[in-house]
CSV table of C-alpha atoms in Angstrom, one decimal:
chain,number,residue,atom,x,y,z
P,2,UNK,CA,0.0,0.0,0.0
P,3,UNK,CA,1.1,3.6,-0.8
P,4,UNK,CA,2.3,5.5,2.3
P,5,UNK,CA,0.0,8.7,1.2
P,6,UNK,CA,-0.6,10.4,4.8
P,7,UNK,CA,1.6,11.8,7.2
P,8,UNK,CA,1.0,12.6,10.9
P,9,UNK,CA,1.3,16.0,12.5
P,10,UNK,CA,1.5,15.6,16.5
P,11,UNK,CA,0.4,18.8,18.4
P,12,UNK,CA,1.4,18.6,22.1
P,13,UNK,CA,-0.1,21.3,23.5
P,14,UNK,CA,-0.9,22.7,27.1
P,15,UNK,CA,-4.1,21.1,27.6
P,16,UNK,CA,-4.0,18.2,25.3
P,17,UNK,CA,-2.1,16.0,22.3
P,18,UNK,CA,-3.6,15.9,18.8
P,19,UNK,CA,-2.5,13.8,16.5
P,20,UNK,CA,-3.6,14.3,12.7
P,21,UNK,CA,-3.0,12.3,9.7
P,22,UNK,CA,-2.8,14.8,6.6
P,23,UNK,CA,-2.5,14.0,2.9
P,24,UNK,CA,-0.2,16.0,0.3
P,25,UNK,CA,-2.8,18.5,0.0
P,26,UNK,CA,-3.2,19.4,3.6
P,27,UNK,CA,-6.4,17.4,4.0
P,28,UNK,CA,-7.1,16.1,7.3
P,29,UNK,CA,-8.2,12.3,7.5
P,30,UNK,CA,-8.2,10.9,10.8
P,31,UNK,CA,-7.7,12.6,14.5
P,32,UNK,CA,-6.9,11.6,17.9
P,33,UNK,CA,-6.9,13.6,20.8
P,34,UNK,CA,-6.2,12.9,24.6
P,35,UNK,CA,-6.1,15.5,27.7
P,36,UNK,CA,-3.2,16.5,29.5
P,37,UNK,CA,-3.6,17.9,33.2
P,38,UNK,CA,-2.2,20.9,34.8
P,39,UNK,CA,-1.7,21.6,38.6
P,40,UNK,CA,-1.1,24.7,40.4
P,41,UNK,CA,0.4,23.4,43.7
P,42,UNK,CA,1.2,27.2,44.8
P,43,UNK,CA,0.5,30.7,43.3
P,44,UNK,CA,2.9,30.9,40.5
P,45,UNK,CA,3.6,27.5,40.1
P,46,UNK,CA,2.0,25.4,37.0
P,47,UNK,CA,3.1,21.9,36.6
P,48,UNK,CA,2.6,18.9,34.6
P,49,UNK,CA,3.7,15.0,34.8
P,50,UNK,CA,5.9,14.6,31.7
P,51,UNK,CA,4.4,10.9,31.7
P,52,UNK,CA,1.1,12.5,30.5
P,53,UNK,CA,3.0,14.3,28.0
P,54,UNK,CA,4.0,10.8,26.5
P,55,UNK,CA,0.6,9.1,27.4
P,56,UNK,CA,-1.6,11.6,25.7
P,57,UNK,CA,0.7,11.4,22.7
P,58,UNK,CA,0.5,7.6,22.6
P,59,UNK,CA,-3.4,7.7,22.9
P,60,UNK,CA,-3.5,10.2,20.2
P,61,UNK,CA,-1.7,8.1,17.9
P,62,UNK,CA,-3.6,5.1,19.1
P,63,UNK,CA,-6.7,6.5,17.9
P,64,UNK,CA,-5.4,7.7,14.6
P,65,UNK,CA,-4.0,4.1,13.8
P,66,UNK,CA,-7.5,2.8,14.6
P,67,UNK,CA,-8.9,4.9,11.9
P,68,UNK,CA,-6.3,4.5,9.0
P,69,UNK,CA,-4.1,1.8,7.9
P,70,UNK,CA,-0.6,2.4,9.7
P,71,UNK,CA,0.9,1.2,6.2
P,72,UNK,CA,-0.3,4.6,4.8
P,73,UNK,CA,1.7,6.6,7.4
P,74,UNK,CA,5.0,7.6,5.6
P,75,UNK,CA,6.4,9.5,8.6
P,76,UNK,CA,5.3,11.5,12.0
P,77,UNK,CA,6.3,15.0,12.6
P,78,UNK,CA,6.3,16.9,16.1
P,79,UNK,CA,4.9,20.1,17.5
P,80,UNK,CA,5.1,21.0,21.0
P,81,UNK,CA,3.7,23.6,23.8
P,82,UNK,CA,7.0,25.7,23.9
P,83,UNK,CA,9.0,27.1,27.3
P,84,UNK,CA,7.6,24.0,29.2
P,85,UNK,CA,10.4,21.6,30.2
P,86,UNK,CA,11.3,18.5,32.4
P,87,UNK,CA,14.3,17.1,34.3
P,88,UNK,CA,15.0,13.4,33.2
P,89,UNK,CA,17.2,10.3,34.0
P,90,UNK,CA,18.9,8.5,31.0
P,91,UNK,CA,16.1,6.2,30.4
P,92,UNK,CA,13.4,8.9,30.6
P,93,UNK,CA,12.2,9.0,34.1
P,94,UNK,CA,11.1,12.3,35.2
P,95,UNK,CA,12.7,13.6,38.5
P,96,UNK,CA,10.1,16.0,39.3
P,97,UNK,CA,6.8,17.4,37.6
P,98,UNK,CA,7.7,19.3,34.6
P,99,UNK,CA,7.3,23.2,34.6
P,100,UNK,CA,4.6,24.8,32.1
P,101,UNK,CA,5.4,27.9,30.2
P,102,UNK,CA,2.6,29.5,32.3
P,103,UNK,CA,4.9,28.9,35.8
P,104,UNK,CA,6.4,32.4,37.0
P,105,UNK,CA,8.0,31.1,40.0
P,106,UNK,CA,11.6,32.1,38.6
P,107,UNK,CA,11.0,36.1,38.5
P,108,UNK,CA,13.8,36.7,41.2
P,109,UNK,CA,16.3,34.4,39.0
P,110,UNK,CA,15.1,36.3,36.0
P,111,UNK,CA,16.0,39.6,37.4
P,112,UNK,CA,19.3,38.6,39.0
P,113,UNK,CA,20.4,37.1,35.6
P,114,UNK,CA,19.5,40.2,33.7
P,115,UNK,CA,21.6,42.1,36.3
P,116,UNK,CA,24.5,39.9,36.5
P,117,UNK,CA,24.7,38.5,32.7
P,118,UNK,CA,23.1,41.6,31.3
P,119,UNK,CA,19.6,42.0,29.9
P,120,UNK,CA,21.1,43.3,26.6
P,121,UNK,CA,23.4,40.7,26.4
P,122,UNK,CA,21.3,37.8,26.9
P,123,UNK,CA,18.8,39.5,24.7
P,124,UNK,CA,21.1,39.5,21.6
P,125,UNK,CA,22.4,36.1,22.0
P,126,UNK,CA,18.8,34.3,22.5
P,127,UNK,CA,16.8,36.7,20.7
P,128,UNK,CA,14.5,36.9,24.0
P,129,UNK,CA,14.1,40.1,25.9
P,130,UNK,CA,14.5,39.4,29.6
P,131,UNK,CA,11.4,37.9,30.6
P,132,UNK,CA,10.4,35.0,33.1
P,133,UNK,CA,9.0,32.9,30.4
P,134,UNK,CA,11.9,31.0,29.0
P,135,UNK,CA,12.9,27.9,30.7
P,136,UNK,CA,16.3,29.3,31.5
P,137,UNK,CA,15.1,31.0,34.6
P,138,UNK,CA,13.5,28.3,36.0
P,139,UNK,CA,16.4,25.9,35.2
P,140,UNK,CA,18.2,28.6,37.5
P,141,UNK,CA,15.6,28.1,40.0
P,142,UNK,CA,16.3,24.5,40.0
P,143,UNK,CA,20.0,25.1,40.8
P,144,UNK,CA,19.3,27.3,43.7
P,145,UNK,CA,16.2,25.3,44.9
P,146,UNK,CA,16.4,21.7,44.0
P,147,UNK,CA,20.2,21.1,43.2
P,148,UNK,CA,20.4,17.6,44.1
P,149,UNK,CA,17.5,16.9,41.6
P,150,UNK,CA,19.6,18.9,38.7
P,151,UNK,CA,22.8,17.1,39.4
P,152,UNK,CA,21.2,13.8,39.1
P,153,UNK,CA,19.4,14.5,35.7
P,154,UNK,CA,20.9,13.2,32.6
P,155,UNK,CA,18.7,15.5,30.6
P,156,UNK,CA,16.9,18.9,30.9
P,157,UNK,CA,14.5,18.5,28.2
P,158,UNK,CA,11.6,20.5,26.6
P,159,UNK,CA,8.9,18.6,25.3
P,160,UNK,CA,9.8,17.8,22.0
P,161,UNK,CA,13.0,16.3,22.8
P,162,UNK,CA,11.1,14.2,25.5
P,163,UNK,CA,8.6,13.0,23.0
P,164,UNK,CA,11.4,12.3,20.5
P,165,UNK,CA,13.2,10.2,22.9
P,166,UNK,CA,9.9,8.4,24.0
P,167,UNK,CA,9.5,7.8,20.4
P,168,UNK,CA,12.8,6.6,19.0
P,169,UNK,CA,15.2,6.3,22.0
P,170,UNK,CA,17.0,9.5,20.9
P,171,UNK,CA,17.4,12.9,22.9
P,172,UNK,CA,17.2,14.9,19.8
P,173,UNK,CA,15.1,18.1,19.4
P,174,UNK,CA,14.6,21.2,16.8
P,175,UNK,CA,16.4,24.1,16.9
P,176,UNK,CA,12.8,25.7,16.4
P,177,UNK,CA,11.6,24.0,19.8
P,178,UNK,CA,15.0,24.4,21.6
P,179,UNK,CA,15.1,28.3,21.0
P,180,UNK,CA,12.4,29.1,23.2
P,181,UNK,CA,14.5,27.8,26.2
P,182,UNK,CA,16.3,31.1,26.1
P,183,UNK,CA,19.6,29.0,26.0
P,184,UNK,CA,20.3,28.9,22.2
P,185,UNK,CA,22.6,31.1,20.4
P,186,UNK,CA,20.4,32.2,17.6
P,187,UNK,CA,22.9,33.3,15.3
P,188,UNK,CA,25.4,30.1,15.2
P,189,UNK,CA,22.0,28.1,16.0
P,190,UNK,CA,23.8,26.0,19.0
P,191,UNK,CA,23.3,25.8,22.8
P,192,UNK,CA,24.9,29.0,24.1
P,193,UNK,CA,27.9,27.9,26.5
P,194,UNK,CA,28.0,31.5,27.6
P,195,UNK,CA,24.3,31.7,29.0
P,196,UNK,CA,24.4,27.8,30.0
P,197,UNK,CA,27.6,28.5,32.3
P,198,UNK,CA,26.7,31.5,33.6
P,199,UNK,CA,23.2,29.8,34.6
P,200,UNK,CA,25.3,26.7,36.2
P,201,UNK,CA,23.8,24.5,33.7
P,202,UNK,CA,25.8,21.7,31.9
P,203,UNK,CA,25.4,21.8,28.1
P,204,UNK,CA,26.0,17.9,28.1
P,205,UNK,CA,22.6,17.6,29.9
P,206,UNK,CA,20.7,19.6,27.1
P,207,UNK,CA,19.5,17.4,23.8
P,208,UNK,CA,21.2,17.4,20.5
P,209,UNK,CA,20.0,19.8,18.0
P,210,UNK,CA,18.9,19.2,14.2
P,211,UNK,CA,17.3,21.7,12.1
P,212,UNK,CA,13.3,21.4,11.5
P,213,UNK,CA,12.3,19.0,8.9
P,214,UNK,CA,15.3,16.5,10.0
P,215,UNK,CA,14.5,12.7,10.4
P,216,UNK,CA,15.9,12.0,13.8
P,217,UNK,CA,14.9,8.3,14.2
P,218,UNK,CA,12.3,5.6,13.8
P,219,UNK,CA,9.1,4.4,15.9
P,220,UNK,CA,10.5,1.5,18.1
P,221,UNK,CA,9.1,-1.7,18.2
P,222,UNK,CA,7.5,-0.9,22.0
P,223,UNK,CA,6.0,2.3,20.6
P,224,UNK,CA,4.6,0.6,17.6
P,225,UNK,CA,3.1,-2.0,19.7
P,226,UNK,CA,1.4,0.5,22.1
P,227,UNK,CA,0.3,2.9,19.2
P,228,UNK,CA,-0.8,0.4,16.5
P,229,UNK,CA,1.7,2.2,14.0
P,230,UNK,CA,4.3,0.5,12.0
P,231,UNK,CA,7.7,0.2,13.7
P,232,UNK,CA,10.2,2.2,11.6
P,233,UNK,CA,8.1,4.6,10.7
P,234,UNK,CA,10.3,7.8,10.3
P,235,UNK,CA,10.1,10.5,13.0
P,236,UNK,CA,10.6,14.0,11.9
P,237,UNK,CA,11.1,17.0,14.1
P,238,UNK,CA,9.2,20.1,13.6
P,239,UNK,CA,9.2,23.1,16.3
P,240,UNK,CA,7.4,24.8,18.4
P,241,UNK,CA,3.7,25.3,18.2
P,242,UNK,CA,3.9,28.6,17.3
P,243,UNK,CA,6.4,28.6,14.3
P,244,UNK,CA,4.4,25.2,13.4
P,245,UNK,CA,1.4,27.4,13.2
P,246,UNK,CA,3.0,29.8,11.1
P,247,UNK,CA,4.3,27.3,8.8
P,248,UNK,CA,0.7,25.4,8.7
P,249,UNK,CA,-0.8,28.7,7.3
P,250,UNK,CA,1.8,29.7,5.0
P,251,UNK,CA,3.6,32.5,6.9
P,252,UNK,CA,6.6,33.4,5.0
P,253,UNK,CA,4.7,35.4,2.3
P,254,UNK,CA,5.3,39.1,2.1
P,255,UNK,CA,3.5,41.0,4.3
P,256,UNK,CA,1.7,38.2,5.9
P,257,UNK,CA,1.5,37.5,9.5
P,258,UNK,CA,-0.6,34.7,11.6
P,259,UNK,CA,-2.4,35.7,14.7
P,260,UNK,CA,-3.1,32.6,17.0
P,261,UNK,CA,-6.2,33.4,19.1
P,262,UNK,CA,-5.6,30.4,21.6
P,263,UNK,CA,-4.6,30.2,25.1
P,264,UNK,CA,-2.4,33.2,24.6
P,265,UNK,CA,-2.6,35.4,21.7
P,266,UNK,CA,0.7,34.8,19.4
P,267,UNK,CA,1.2,36.6,16.4
P,268,UNK,CA,4.4,36.3,13.9
P,269,UNK,CA,5.9,37.2,10.8
P,270,UNK,CA,8.9,35.9,8.8
P,271,UNK,CA,12.1,37.2,8.0
P,272,UNK,CA,15.5,35.8,6.4
P,273,UNK,CA,18.2,37.5,8.4
P,274,UNK,CA,18.6,37.5,12.4
P,275,UNK,CA,17.1,40.6,14.1
P,276,UNK,CA,16.2,41.3,17.7
P,277,UNK,CA,14.2,44.2,19.4
P,278,UNK,CA,12.1,44.8,22.4
P,279,UNK,CA,9.0,44.8,20.1
P,280,UNK,CA,9.2,41.1,19.6
P,281,UNK,CA,11.1,38.1,20.5
P,282,UNK,CA,12.8,36.0,17.8
P,283,UNK,CA,12.1,32.4,17.1
P,284,UNK,CA,13.8,29.9,14.5
P,285,UNK,CA,11.2,29.5,11.7
P,286,UNK,CA,10.0,25.9,10.9
P,287,UNK,CA,11.0,26.6,7.4
P,288,UNK,CA,14.1,26.1,5.1
P,289,UNK,CA,15.8,29.3,6.8
P,290,UNK,CA,15.0,32.4,8.6
P,291,UNK,CA,13.0,33.4,11.7
P,292,UNK,CA,9.8,34.4,13.1
P,293,UNK,CA,9.3,37.9,14.8
P,294,UNK,CA,6.7,37.0,17.2
P,295,UNK,CA,4.7,38.9,19.5
P,296,UNK,CA,2.9,37.6,22.6
P,297,UNK,CA,0.0,38.2,25.0
P,298,UNK,CA,-0.3,35.6,27.6
P,299,UNK,CA,-3.9,36.2,28.2
P,300,UNK,CA,-6.0,35.0,25.3
P,301,UNK,CA,-8.7,32.5,25.5
P,302,UNK,CA,-7.3,31.9,29.0
P,303,UNK,CA,-8.8,35.1,29.9
P,304,UNK,CA,-12.1,34.6,28.1
P,305,UNK,CA,-12.3,31.3,30.1
P,306,UNK,CA,-11.3,33.2,33.4
P,307,UNK,CA,-14.0,35.9,32.9
P,308,UNK,CA,-16.7,33.3,32.3
P,309,UNK,CA,-15.6,31.3,35.3
P,310,UNK,CA,-14.6,33.4,37.9
P,311,UNK,CA,-16.4,36.8,37.3
P,312,UNK,CA,-19.6,35.3,35.7
P,313,UNK,CA,-19.7,32.0,37.6
P,314,UNK,CA,-20.2,29.8,34.7
P,315,UNK,CA,-19.8,26.2,35.4
P,316,UNK,CA,-18.0,24.1,32.5
P,317,UNK,CA,-21.2,22.8,31.5
P,318,UNK,CA,-22.6,26.2,31.1
P,319,UNK,CA,-19.6,28.0,29.5
P,320,UNK,CA,-20.4,27.6,26.1
P,321,UNK,CA,-24.0,28.7,26.4
P,322,UNK,CA,-22.9,31.6,28.4
P,323,UNK,CA,-20.0,32.9,26.0
P,324,UNK,CA,-22.8,32.4,23.1
P,325,UNK,CA,-24.8,35.0,25.1
P,326,UNK,CA,-21.7,37.3,26.0
P,327,UNK,CA,-20.7,37.6,22.4
P,328,UNK,CA,-24.2,38.7,21.5
P,329,UNK,CA,-24.3,41.5,24.3
P,330,UNK,CA,-20.9,42.5,23.3
P,331,UNK,CA,-21.7,43.1,19.8
P,332,UNK,CA,-24.4,45.2,20.9
P,333,UNK,CA,-21.8,47.4,23.0
P,334,UNK,CA,-20.5,50.4,21.4
P,335,UNK,CA,-16.8,50.7,20.5
P,336,UNK,CA,-15.3,51.5,23.7
P,337,UNK,CA,-17.5,49.5,25.5
P,338,UNK,CA,-19.4,52.3,27.2
P,339,UNK,CA,-16.2,53.7,28.9
P,340,UNK,CA,-14.8,50.3,30.2
P,341,UNK,CA,-11.2,49.5,29.2
P,342,UNK,CA,-9.7,46.0,29.9
P,343,UNK,CA,-5.7,45.7,30.1
P,344,UNK,CA,-5.1,41.8,29.8
P,345,UNK,CA,-2.5,41.5,31.8
P,346,UNK,CA,-3.4,38.7,34.0
P,347,UNK,CA,-0.3,36.8,33.6
P,348,UNK,CA,1.9,39.5,33.3
P,349,UNK,CA,2.9,41.3,30.2
P,350,UNK,CA,5.6,40.1,27.4
P,351,UNK,CA,5.2,42.7,24.4
P,352,UNK,CA,5.4,45.5,24.4
P,353,UNK,CA,6.4,46.4,28.1
P,354,UNK,CA,8.0,43.0,29.0
P,355,UNK,CA,7.1,43.4,32.8
P,356,UNK,CA,6.4,40.0,34.5
P,357,UNK,CA,5.0,41.7,37.6
P,358,UNK,CA,2.4,43.2,35.3
P,359,UNK,CA,-1.2,42.4,36.4
P,360,UNK,CA,-4.7,43.0,34.7
P,361,UNK,CA,-7.1,45.9,34.8
P,362,UNK,CA,-10.5,46.7,34.2
P,363,UNK,CA,-11.1,50.3,34.6
P,364,UNK,CA,-14.1,52.6,33.6
P,365,UNK,CA,-17.0,50.5,35.5
P,366,UNK,CA,-20.1,52.4,36.4
P,367,UNK,CA,-23.5,51.7,37.7
P,368,UNK,CA,-24.5,51.4,34.1
P,369,UNK,CA,-22.0,48.9,33.0
P,370,UNK,CA,-23.2,45.5,31.7
P,371,UNK,CA,-21.6,42.2,31.4
P,372,UNK,CA,-21.6,42.5,27.7
P,373,UNK,CA,-19.7,45.7,28.0
P,374,UNK,CA,-16.9,43.9,29.9
P,375,UNK,CA,-16.6,41.2,27.5
P,376,UNK,CA,-16.4,43.4,24.7
P,377,UNK,CA,-13.8,45.5,26.8
P,378,UNK,CA,-11.6,42.4,27.0
P,379,UNK,CA,-11.7,41.5,23.1
P,380,UNK,CA,-10.9,45.2,22.3
P,381,UNK,CA,-8.0,45.1,24.9
P,382,UNK,CA,-6.6,42.2,23.1
P,383,UNK,CA,-7.1,43.8,19.9
P,384,UNK,CA,-5.8,47.2,20.8
P,385,UNK,CA,-2.4,45.4,22.2
P,386,UNK,CA,-2.2,43.5,19.0
P,387,UNK,CA,-2.3,46.7,16.9
P,388,UNK,CA,0.3,48.3,19.1
P,389,UNK,CA,2.6,45.3,19.1
P,390,UNK,CA,2.3,44.7,15.2
P,391,UNK,CA,3.0,48.5,14.4
P,392,UNK,CA,6.1,48.4,16.8
P,393,UNK,CA,7.2,45.0,15.1
P,394,UNK,CA,6.7,46.5,11.5
P,395,UNK,CA,8.7,49.6,12.6
P,396,UNK,CA,11.6,47.5,14.1
P,397,UNK,CA,12.0,45.3,11.2
P,398,UNK,CA,11.3,47.6,8.2
P,399,UNK,CA,9.1,44.5,6.9
P,400,UNK,CA,5.5,45.7,6.1
P,401,UNK,CA,2.7,43.6,7.9
P,402,UNK,CA,-0.6,44.2,5.9
P,403,UNK,CA,-2.8,41.2,6.8
P,404,UNK,CA,-3.2,38.4,9.6
P,405,UNK,CA,-4.4,34.7,8.9
P,406,UNK,CA,-6.5,34.1,12.2
P,407,UNK,CA,-6.2,30.5,13.8
P,408,UNK,CA,-6.7,29.1,17.2
P,409,UNK,CA,-10.1,28.4,18.8
P,410,UNK,CA,-10.8,32.4,19.3
P,411,UNK,CA,-10.6,32.8,15.3
P,412,UNK,CA,-14.1,31.4,15.2
P,413,UNK,CA,-15.8,34.4,16.7
P,414,UNK,CA,-16.9,36.6,14.0
P,415,UNK,CA,-17.1,39.6,16.4
P,416,UNK,CA,-13.5,39.2,17.6
P,417,UNK,CA,-12.0,38.9,14.0
P,418,UNK,CA,-13.8,42.1,13.0
P,419,UNK,CA,-12.7,43.9,16.2
P,420,UNK,CA,-9.2,43.0,15.1
P,421,UNK,CA,-9.5,43.8,11.7
P,422,UNK,CA,-10.8,47.2,12.8
P,423,UNK,CA,-8.2,48.0,15.7
P,424,UNK,CA,-5.2,47.1,13.8
P,425,UNK,CA,-6.7,48.4,10.6
P,426,UNK,CA,-5.6,45.0,8.7
P,427,UNK,CA,-7.7,42.4,7.1
P,428,UNK,CA,-8.2,39.5,9.0
P,429,UNK,CA,-8.4,35.9,7.2
P,430,UNK,CA,-9.8,32.8,8.6
P,431,UNK,CA,-8.1,29.8,7.2
P,432,UNK,CA,-9.7,26.2,6.7
P,433,UNK,CA,-6.8,25.0,8.5
P,434,UNK,CA,-8.2,24.8,12.3
P,435,UNK,CA,-5.2,22.7,13.4
P,436,UNK,CA,-2.4,24.8,12.1
P,437,UNK,CA,0.3,23.6,14.5
P,438,UNK,CA,-0.3,20.0,13.6
P,439,UNK,CA,-0.4,20.9,9.8
P,440,UNK,CA,2.9,22.6,10.2
P,441,UNK,CA,4.4,19.5,11.9
P,442,UNK,CA,2.9,17.4,9.2
P,443,UNK,CA,4.7,19.6,6.8
P,444,UNK,CA,8.2,18.6,8.6
P,445,UNK,CA,7.2,15.0,8.3
P,446,UNK,CA,6.4,15.6,4.5
P,447,UNK,CA,9.6,17.2,3.7
P,448,UNK,CA,11.5,14.7,6.0
P,449,UNK,CA,10.1,11.7,4.4
P,450,UNK,CA,10.9,13.2,0.9
P,451,UNK,CA,7.4,14.2,-0.4
P,452,UNK,CA,8.9,17.6,-0.9
P,453,UNK,CA,12.5,19.1,-1.2
P,454,UNK,CA,11.9,22.2,0.7
P,455,UNK,CA,9.2,23.6,3.3
P,456,UNK,CA,8.5,26.2,0.6
P,457,UNK,CA,7.2,23.3,-1.7
P,458,UNK,CA,5.3,21.9,1.2
P,459,UNK,CA,3.6,25.0,1.9
P,460,UNK,CA,2.4,25.5,-1.3
P,461,UNK,CA,0.9,22.3,-1.6
P,462,UNK,CA,-0.6,21.6,1.8
P,463,UNK,CA,-1.3,25.1,3.6
P,464,UNK,CA,-4.9,25.7,3.9
P,465,UNK,CA,-7.2,28.1,1.9
P,466,UNK,CA,-8.8,31.3,3.2
P,467,UNK,CA,-12.5,30.8,3.8
P,468,UNK,CA,-13.6,34.4,5.0
P,469,UNK,CA,-11.8,38.0,5.4
P,470,UNK,CA,-12.9,40.5,7.7
P,471,UNK,CA,-12.1,43.8,6.2
P,472,UNK,CA,-11.4,47.0,8.0
P,473,UNK,CA,-14.3,49.5,8.2
P,474,UNK,CA,-12.6,53.1,7.4
P,475,UNK,CA,-14.9,54.4,10.4
P,476,UNK,CA,-14.5,51.8,12.9
P,477,UNK,CA,-10.6,52.1,12.2
P,478,UNK,CA,-10.7,56.1,12.6
P,479,UNK,CA,-12.7,55.3,16.1
P,480,UNK,CA,-10.5,52.8,17.2
P,481,UNK,CA,-7.1,54.7,16.5
P,482,UNK,CA,-8.6,57.3,18.7
P,483,UNK,CA,-9.4,54.9,21.5
P,484,UNK,CA,-5.9,53.4,21.1
P,485,UNK,CA,-4.3,56.8,21.8
P,486,UNK,CA,-6.1,56.8,25.2
P,487,UNK,CA,-5.6,52.8,26.0
P,488,UNK,CA,-2.0,53.2,25.4
P,489,UNK,CA,-1.4,55.6,28.0
P,490,UNK,CA,-3.2,53.7,30.6
P,491,UNK,CA,-0.5,51.2,31.4
P,492,UNK,CA,2.4,53.5,31.7
P,493,UNK,CA,0.6,55.5,33.9
P,494,UNK,CA,-0.4,52.4,36.4
P,495,UNK,CA,2.9,50.5,36.0
P,496,UNK,CA,4.8,52.4,38.9
P,497,UNK,CA,1.7,51.8,41.3
P,498,UNK,CA,1.5,48.2,40.1
P,499,UNK,CA,5.2,47.6,40.8
P,500,UNK,CA,4.5,49.1,44.7
P,501,UNK,CA,1.5,46.6,45.0
P,502,UNK,CA,3.3,43.6,43.2
P,503,UNK,CA,6.3,44.3,46.1
P,504,UNK,CA,3.7,44.5,49.0
P,505,UNK,CA,2.2,41.1,48.0
P,506,UNK,CA,5.6,39.3,47.6
P,507,UNK,CA,6.5,40.9,51.1
P,508,UNK,CA,3.3,39.0,52.5
P,509,UNK,CA,4.7,35.5,51.2
P,510,UNK,CA,8.1,36.1,53.0
């Protein structure tokens, strides 16, 4: 039988999806399994690394039950970024994995910036000083759990661990390694300079290869568990953000993706290395080049939080409530009746790089309705995206004239239109819903020889545009005026917020 499908594995924060795709980017079968997350202390977010593997194995097993395993030409990998674990040589986790939402290492981040140099770490790693890269939680381990760190054979992000479980090899993609904050982005190797300063032995880090590289084959044991054929090639892709960019064809001039997922992540492509506080620089899942990425840590995470904590919706009622909120928000005017929401519930990355930042809802009155608050949330995220895109465009000199929207939030007509109006750029909705999985599948397709380049794979497999939300001239002008008011709010409040954060921190002592 002809091997006419590839599987793209997307191990995200809450679940692993495995989808079989054909050469034209059409999905044929899907498997999915959840991943639990714990919050044992304020600011601590952890997962059991074994669940990364168990959910992957279950998702692959579901796919293998739906298509003949002989049809699978290769398996590609995409993963949640900035999440890592500490492992023995045989892959046993020595402690829970630390998830990208975890911000326990703010003190370590601050000290490293002071001793190593914030500008220096930014120039090498492409990442402005921020709590999210794995590097600072590795330093936290050196300070708080040194015995565990010394016992470790590998410090591995999710892709390296899954590659090991699938093939027996501790290998990862450059596009999965770079979000750790320990990669030399120009030279595309682990930065000995950064790792030595952090007290981390570079020998404990996984081997690095380019995206689209075959790294091994499914073992007999994995085949027995999943139902796939032993010997099926495994190909590394990259982090879920970069894979999503590949999945929607980012690389074309003027195009950026905006992923309205747990976080709101947007990226555009460039061939030459650049770094600036307007974005963080990532290795592209492409033949060469980089992704210049803006990131707001509160996306659909904040939508769910609002429904659950402010409007007290039970899980079973949340979908119905969100439909009602969408209708009520659509009836609210631009500016949400004077309500403004600054969406820094998980700190702020671009544009302020303030890990201690917290969210704000301002302008509430006795006339405020819940639809106004929900609209203010959608508008706050859209205004943040407008500010970040404009700054990234100015820093790189590369014009961004349209977005492809992906992720769960992209299904919202209201949110897509607000983003188009607030940013003055068309928002295109793609047929590709699972863009990260498709990007991983493109890597697999290149790695198994279907295509000689990522560019060829993208032309053949990237999804089509189903709808475009065009910016309206009058609404664009109204949002431009609102943006000048909005972008003054955080600088005004940031000093107060820092005092409050320090007060709360002293209460933990």
